[in-house]
PDB file of C-alpha atoms in Angstrom:
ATOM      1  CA  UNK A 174       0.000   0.000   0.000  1.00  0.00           C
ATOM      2  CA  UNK A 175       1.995   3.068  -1.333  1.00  0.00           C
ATOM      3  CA  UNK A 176       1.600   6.634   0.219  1.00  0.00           C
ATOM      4  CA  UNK A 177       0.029   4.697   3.245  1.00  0.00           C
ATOM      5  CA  UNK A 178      -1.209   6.114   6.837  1.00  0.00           C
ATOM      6  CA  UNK A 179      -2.898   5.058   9.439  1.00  0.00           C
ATOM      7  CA  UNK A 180      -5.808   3.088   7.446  1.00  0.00           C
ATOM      8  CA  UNK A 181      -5.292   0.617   4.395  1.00  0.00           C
ATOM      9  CA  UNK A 182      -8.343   1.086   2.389  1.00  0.00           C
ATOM     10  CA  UNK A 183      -8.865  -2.737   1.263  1.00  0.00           C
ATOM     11  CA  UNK A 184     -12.168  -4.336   1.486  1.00  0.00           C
ATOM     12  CA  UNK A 185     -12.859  -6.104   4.817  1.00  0.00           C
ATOM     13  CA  UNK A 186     -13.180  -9.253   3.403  1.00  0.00           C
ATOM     14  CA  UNK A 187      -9.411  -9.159   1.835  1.00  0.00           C
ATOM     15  CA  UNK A 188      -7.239 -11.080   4.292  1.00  0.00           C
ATOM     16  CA  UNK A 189      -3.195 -11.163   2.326  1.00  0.00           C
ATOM     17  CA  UNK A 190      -1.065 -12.993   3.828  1.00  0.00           C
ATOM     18  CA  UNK A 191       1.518  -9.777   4.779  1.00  0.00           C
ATOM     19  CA  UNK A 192       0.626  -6.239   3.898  1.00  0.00           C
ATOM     20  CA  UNK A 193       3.564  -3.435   3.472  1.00  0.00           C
ATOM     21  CA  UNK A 194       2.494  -0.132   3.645  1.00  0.00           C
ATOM     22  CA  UNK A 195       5.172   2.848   2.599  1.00  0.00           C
ATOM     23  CA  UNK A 196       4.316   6.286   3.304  1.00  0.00           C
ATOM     24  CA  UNK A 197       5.687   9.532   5.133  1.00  0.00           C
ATOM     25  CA  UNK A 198       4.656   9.168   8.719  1.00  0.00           C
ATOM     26  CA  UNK A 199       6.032   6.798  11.244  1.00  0.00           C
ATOM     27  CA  UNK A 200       3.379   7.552  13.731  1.00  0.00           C
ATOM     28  CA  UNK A 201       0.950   7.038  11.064  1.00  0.00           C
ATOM     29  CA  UNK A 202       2.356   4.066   9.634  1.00  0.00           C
ATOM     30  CA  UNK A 203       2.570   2.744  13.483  1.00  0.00           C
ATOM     31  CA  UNK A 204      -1.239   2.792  14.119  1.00  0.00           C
ATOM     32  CA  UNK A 205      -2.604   0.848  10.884  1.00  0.00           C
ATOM     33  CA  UNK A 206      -3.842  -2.250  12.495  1.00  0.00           C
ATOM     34  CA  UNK A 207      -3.455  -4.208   9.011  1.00  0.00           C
ATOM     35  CA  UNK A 208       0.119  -3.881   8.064  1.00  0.00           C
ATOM     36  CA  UNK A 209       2.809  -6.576   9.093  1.00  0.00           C
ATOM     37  CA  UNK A 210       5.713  -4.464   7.783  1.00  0.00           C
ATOM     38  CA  UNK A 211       5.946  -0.223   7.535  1.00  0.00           C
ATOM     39  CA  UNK A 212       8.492   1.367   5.958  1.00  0.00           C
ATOM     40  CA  UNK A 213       8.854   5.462   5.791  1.00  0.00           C
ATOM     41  CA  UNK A 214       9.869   6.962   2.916  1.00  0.00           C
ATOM     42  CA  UNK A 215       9.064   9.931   0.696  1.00  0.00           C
ATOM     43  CA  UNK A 216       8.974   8.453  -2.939  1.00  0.00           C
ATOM     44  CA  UNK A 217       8.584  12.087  -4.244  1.00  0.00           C
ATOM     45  CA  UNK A 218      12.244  12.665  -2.707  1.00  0.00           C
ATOM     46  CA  UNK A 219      13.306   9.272  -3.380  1.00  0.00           C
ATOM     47  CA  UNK A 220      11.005   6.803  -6.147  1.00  0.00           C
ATOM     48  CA  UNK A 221      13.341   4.065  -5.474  1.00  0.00           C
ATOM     49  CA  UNK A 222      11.579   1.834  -3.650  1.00  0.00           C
ATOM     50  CA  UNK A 223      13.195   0.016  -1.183  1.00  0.00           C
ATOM     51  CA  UNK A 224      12.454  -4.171  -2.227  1.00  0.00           C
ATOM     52  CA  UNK A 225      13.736  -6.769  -4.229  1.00  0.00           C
ATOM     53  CA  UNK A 226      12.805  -7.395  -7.635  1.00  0.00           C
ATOM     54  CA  UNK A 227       9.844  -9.460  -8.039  1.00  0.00           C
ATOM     55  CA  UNK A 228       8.817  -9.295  -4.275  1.00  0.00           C
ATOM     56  CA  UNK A 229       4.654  -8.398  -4.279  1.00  0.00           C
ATOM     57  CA  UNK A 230       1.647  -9.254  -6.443  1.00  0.00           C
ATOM     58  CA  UNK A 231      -0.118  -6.307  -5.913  1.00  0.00           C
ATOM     59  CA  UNK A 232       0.775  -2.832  -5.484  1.00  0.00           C
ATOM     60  CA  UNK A 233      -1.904  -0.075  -4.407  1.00  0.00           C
ATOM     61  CA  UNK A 234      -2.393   3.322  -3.929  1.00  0.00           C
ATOM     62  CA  UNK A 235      -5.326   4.918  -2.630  1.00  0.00           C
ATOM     63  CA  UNK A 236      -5.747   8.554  -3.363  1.00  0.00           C
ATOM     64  CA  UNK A 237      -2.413   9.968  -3.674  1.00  0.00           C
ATOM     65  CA  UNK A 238      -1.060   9.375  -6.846  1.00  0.00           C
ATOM     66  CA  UNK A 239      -2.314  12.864  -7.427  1.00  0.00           C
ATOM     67  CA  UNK A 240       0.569  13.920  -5.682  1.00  0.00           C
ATOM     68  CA  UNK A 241       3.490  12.020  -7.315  1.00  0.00           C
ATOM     69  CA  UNK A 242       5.848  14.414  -8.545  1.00  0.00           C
ATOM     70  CA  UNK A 243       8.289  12.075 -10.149  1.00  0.00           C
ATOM     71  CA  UNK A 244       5.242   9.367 -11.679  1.00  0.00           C
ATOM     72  CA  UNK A 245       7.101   7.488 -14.202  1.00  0.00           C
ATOM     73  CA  UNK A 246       9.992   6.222 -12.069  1.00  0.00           C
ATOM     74  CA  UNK A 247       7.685   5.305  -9.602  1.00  0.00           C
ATOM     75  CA  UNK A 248       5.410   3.421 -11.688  1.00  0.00           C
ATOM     76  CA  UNK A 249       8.839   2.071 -13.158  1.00  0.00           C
ATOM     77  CA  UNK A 250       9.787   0.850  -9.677  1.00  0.00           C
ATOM     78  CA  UNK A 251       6.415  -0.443  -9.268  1.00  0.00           C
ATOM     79  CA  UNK A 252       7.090  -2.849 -12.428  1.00  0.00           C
ATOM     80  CA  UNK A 253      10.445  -3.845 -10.851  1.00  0.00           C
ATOM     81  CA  UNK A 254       9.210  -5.104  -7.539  1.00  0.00           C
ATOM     82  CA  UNK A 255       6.089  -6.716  -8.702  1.00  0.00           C
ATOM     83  CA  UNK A 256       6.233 -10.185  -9.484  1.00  0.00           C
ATOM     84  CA  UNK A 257       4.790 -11.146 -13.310  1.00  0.00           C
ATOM     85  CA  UNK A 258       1.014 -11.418 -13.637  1.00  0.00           C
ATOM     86  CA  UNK A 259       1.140  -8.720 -10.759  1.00  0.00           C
ATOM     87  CA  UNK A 260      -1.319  -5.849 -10.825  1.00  0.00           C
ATOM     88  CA  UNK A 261      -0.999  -2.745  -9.580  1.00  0.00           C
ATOM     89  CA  UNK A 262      -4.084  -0.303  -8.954  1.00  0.00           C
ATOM     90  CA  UNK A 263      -4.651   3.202  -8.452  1.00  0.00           C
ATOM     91  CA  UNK A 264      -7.250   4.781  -6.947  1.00  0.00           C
ATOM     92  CA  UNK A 265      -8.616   7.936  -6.901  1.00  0.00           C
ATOM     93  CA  UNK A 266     -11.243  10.402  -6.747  1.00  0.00           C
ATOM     94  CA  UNK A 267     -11.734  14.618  -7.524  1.00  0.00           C
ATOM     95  CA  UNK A 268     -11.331  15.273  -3.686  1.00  0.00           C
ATOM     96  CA  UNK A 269      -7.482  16.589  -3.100  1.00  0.00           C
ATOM     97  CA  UNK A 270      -5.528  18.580  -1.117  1.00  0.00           C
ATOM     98  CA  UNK A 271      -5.159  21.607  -4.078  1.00  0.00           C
ATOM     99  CA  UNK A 272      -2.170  22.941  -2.638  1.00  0.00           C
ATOM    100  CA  UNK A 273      -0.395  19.450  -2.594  1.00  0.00           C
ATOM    101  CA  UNK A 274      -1.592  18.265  -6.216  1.00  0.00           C
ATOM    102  CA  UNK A 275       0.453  18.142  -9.135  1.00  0.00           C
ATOM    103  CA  UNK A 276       0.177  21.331 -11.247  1.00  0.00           C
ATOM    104  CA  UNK A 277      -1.631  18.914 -14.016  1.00  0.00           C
ATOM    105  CA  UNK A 278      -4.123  17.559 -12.125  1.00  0.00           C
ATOM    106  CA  UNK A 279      -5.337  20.540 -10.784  1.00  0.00           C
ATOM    107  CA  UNK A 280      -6.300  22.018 -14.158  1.00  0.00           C
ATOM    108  CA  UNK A 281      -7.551  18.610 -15.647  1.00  0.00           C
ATOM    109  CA  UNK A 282     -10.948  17.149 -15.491  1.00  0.00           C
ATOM    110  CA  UNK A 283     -11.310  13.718 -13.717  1.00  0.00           C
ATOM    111  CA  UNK A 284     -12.005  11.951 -17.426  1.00  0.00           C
ATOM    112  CA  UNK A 285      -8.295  13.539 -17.791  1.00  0.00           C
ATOM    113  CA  UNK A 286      -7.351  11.957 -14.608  1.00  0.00           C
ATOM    114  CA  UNK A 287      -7.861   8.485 -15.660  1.00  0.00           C
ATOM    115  CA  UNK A 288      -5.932   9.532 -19.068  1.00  0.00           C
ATOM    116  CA  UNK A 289      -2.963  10.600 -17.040  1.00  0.00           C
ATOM    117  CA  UNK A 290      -2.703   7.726 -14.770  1.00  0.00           C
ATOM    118  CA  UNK A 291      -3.275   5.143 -17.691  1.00  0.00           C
ATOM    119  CA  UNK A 292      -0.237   7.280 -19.087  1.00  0.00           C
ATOM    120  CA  UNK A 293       1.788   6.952 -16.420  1.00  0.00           C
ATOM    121  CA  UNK A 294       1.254   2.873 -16.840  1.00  0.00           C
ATOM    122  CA  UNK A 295       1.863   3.181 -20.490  1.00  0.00           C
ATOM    123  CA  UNK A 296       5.011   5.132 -20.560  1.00  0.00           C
ATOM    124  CA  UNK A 297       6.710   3.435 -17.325  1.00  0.00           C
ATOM    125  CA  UNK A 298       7.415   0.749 -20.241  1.00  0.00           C
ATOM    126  CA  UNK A 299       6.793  -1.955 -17.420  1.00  0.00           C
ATOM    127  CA  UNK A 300       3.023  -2.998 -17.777  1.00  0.00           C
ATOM    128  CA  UNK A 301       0.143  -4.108 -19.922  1.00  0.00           C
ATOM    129  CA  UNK A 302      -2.897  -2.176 -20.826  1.00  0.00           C
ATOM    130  CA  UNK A 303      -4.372  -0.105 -18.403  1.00  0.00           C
ATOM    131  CA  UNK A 304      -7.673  -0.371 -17.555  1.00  0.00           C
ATOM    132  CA  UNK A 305     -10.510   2.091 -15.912  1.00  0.00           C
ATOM    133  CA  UNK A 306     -13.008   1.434 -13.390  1.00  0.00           C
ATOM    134  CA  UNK A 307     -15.691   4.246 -12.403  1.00  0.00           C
ATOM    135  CA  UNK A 308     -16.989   3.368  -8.958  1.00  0.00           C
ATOM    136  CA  UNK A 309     -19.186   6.373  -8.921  1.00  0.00           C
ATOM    137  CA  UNK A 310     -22.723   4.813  -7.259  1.00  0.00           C
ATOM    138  CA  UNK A 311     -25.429   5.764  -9.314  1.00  0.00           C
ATOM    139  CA  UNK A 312     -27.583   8.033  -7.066  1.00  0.00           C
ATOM    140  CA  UNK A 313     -28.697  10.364  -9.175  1.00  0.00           C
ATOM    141  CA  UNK A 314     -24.689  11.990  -9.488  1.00  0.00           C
ATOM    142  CA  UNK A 315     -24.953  13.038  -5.542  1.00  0.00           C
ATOM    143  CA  UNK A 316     -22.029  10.684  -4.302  1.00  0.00           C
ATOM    144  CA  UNK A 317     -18.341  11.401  -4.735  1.00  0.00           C
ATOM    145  CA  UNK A 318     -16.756   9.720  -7.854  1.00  0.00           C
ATOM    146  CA  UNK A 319     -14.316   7.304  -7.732  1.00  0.00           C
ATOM    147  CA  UNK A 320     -11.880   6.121 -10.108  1.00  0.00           C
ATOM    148  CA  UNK A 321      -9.367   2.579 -10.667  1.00  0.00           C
ATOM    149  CA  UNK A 322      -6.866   2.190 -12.984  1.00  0.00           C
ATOM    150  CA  UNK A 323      -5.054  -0.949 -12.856  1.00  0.00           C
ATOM    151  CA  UNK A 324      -2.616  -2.233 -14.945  1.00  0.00           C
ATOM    152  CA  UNK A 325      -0.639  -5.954 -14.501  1.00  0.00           C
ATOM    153  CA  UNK A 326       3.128  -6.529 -15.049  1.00  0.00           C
ATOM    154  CA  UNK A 327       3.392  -8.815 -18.215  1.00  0.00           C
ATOM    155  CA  UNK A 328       4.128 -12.150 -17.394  1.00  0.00           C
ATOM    156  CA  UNK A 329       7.074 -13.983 -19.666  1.00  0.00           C
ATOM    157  CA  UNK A 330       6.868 -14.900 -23.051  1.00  0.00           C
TER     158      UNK A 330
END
């Protein structure tokens, strides 16, 4: 769980056998019940991440890749540390911290959104096709929308 805190937003239900979270806080980090290993760092600062090659079969991020400053080597790391067949899946929705957001995303519509995360798959060079998920409920447009777009690390030929 990338650009974790103190909550992993997985469904209830999802039980994996070990869950890392990475994100800025310690404290934070410290009081998510779910994860069995937290590690700090500030992938804006530093995208490398910090694991082998090949170590996880999923990678998530749940409203903050918004904020990535340095998006294709992070989605390039992503590639390198997930194992092949493994998906990773970002979330996302129009509510942000507008002083925190990427100058793009702040002028772009959230149609645009989904076109500049599926770009960030794309041009990391490390994954297959994209795909987009809108979550929005339908009731009658008065619910926040919400956005997926995965993308899987191609397994070998």
């Amino acid at each position: 769980d990338m650009c974790s805190s103190w909550v992993s937003h997985l469904p209830e239900r999802y039980s994996p056998k070990s869950l890392t979270i990475l994100g800025l806080n310690q404290d934070e980090l410290d009081a998510n019940p779910r994860a069995t290993r937290r590690v700090v760092q500030d992938i804006n600062a530093n995208p490398i991440l910090p694991f082998d090659d090949e170590s996880f079969d999923v990678i998530t991020n749940v409203v903050s890749v918004d904020y990535l400053t340095r998006p294709l080597e992070v989605f390039s790391e992503m590639a390198r540390v997930l194992r092949p067949g493994g998906r990773a899946v970002m979330s996302f929705s129009n509510r942000c911290f507008p002083t925190k957001v990427i100058d793009i995303w702040a002028r772009t519509s959230d149609l645009e959104h989904v076109f500049i995360v599926g770009c960030y798959f794309h041009f990391s060079m490390g994954f297959e096709r994209a795909i987009a998920h809108d979550l929005q409920p339908a009731i009658f447009g008065l619910s926040d929308p919400m956005y997926v777009v995965e993308a899987s690390k191609p397994l070998p030929s």
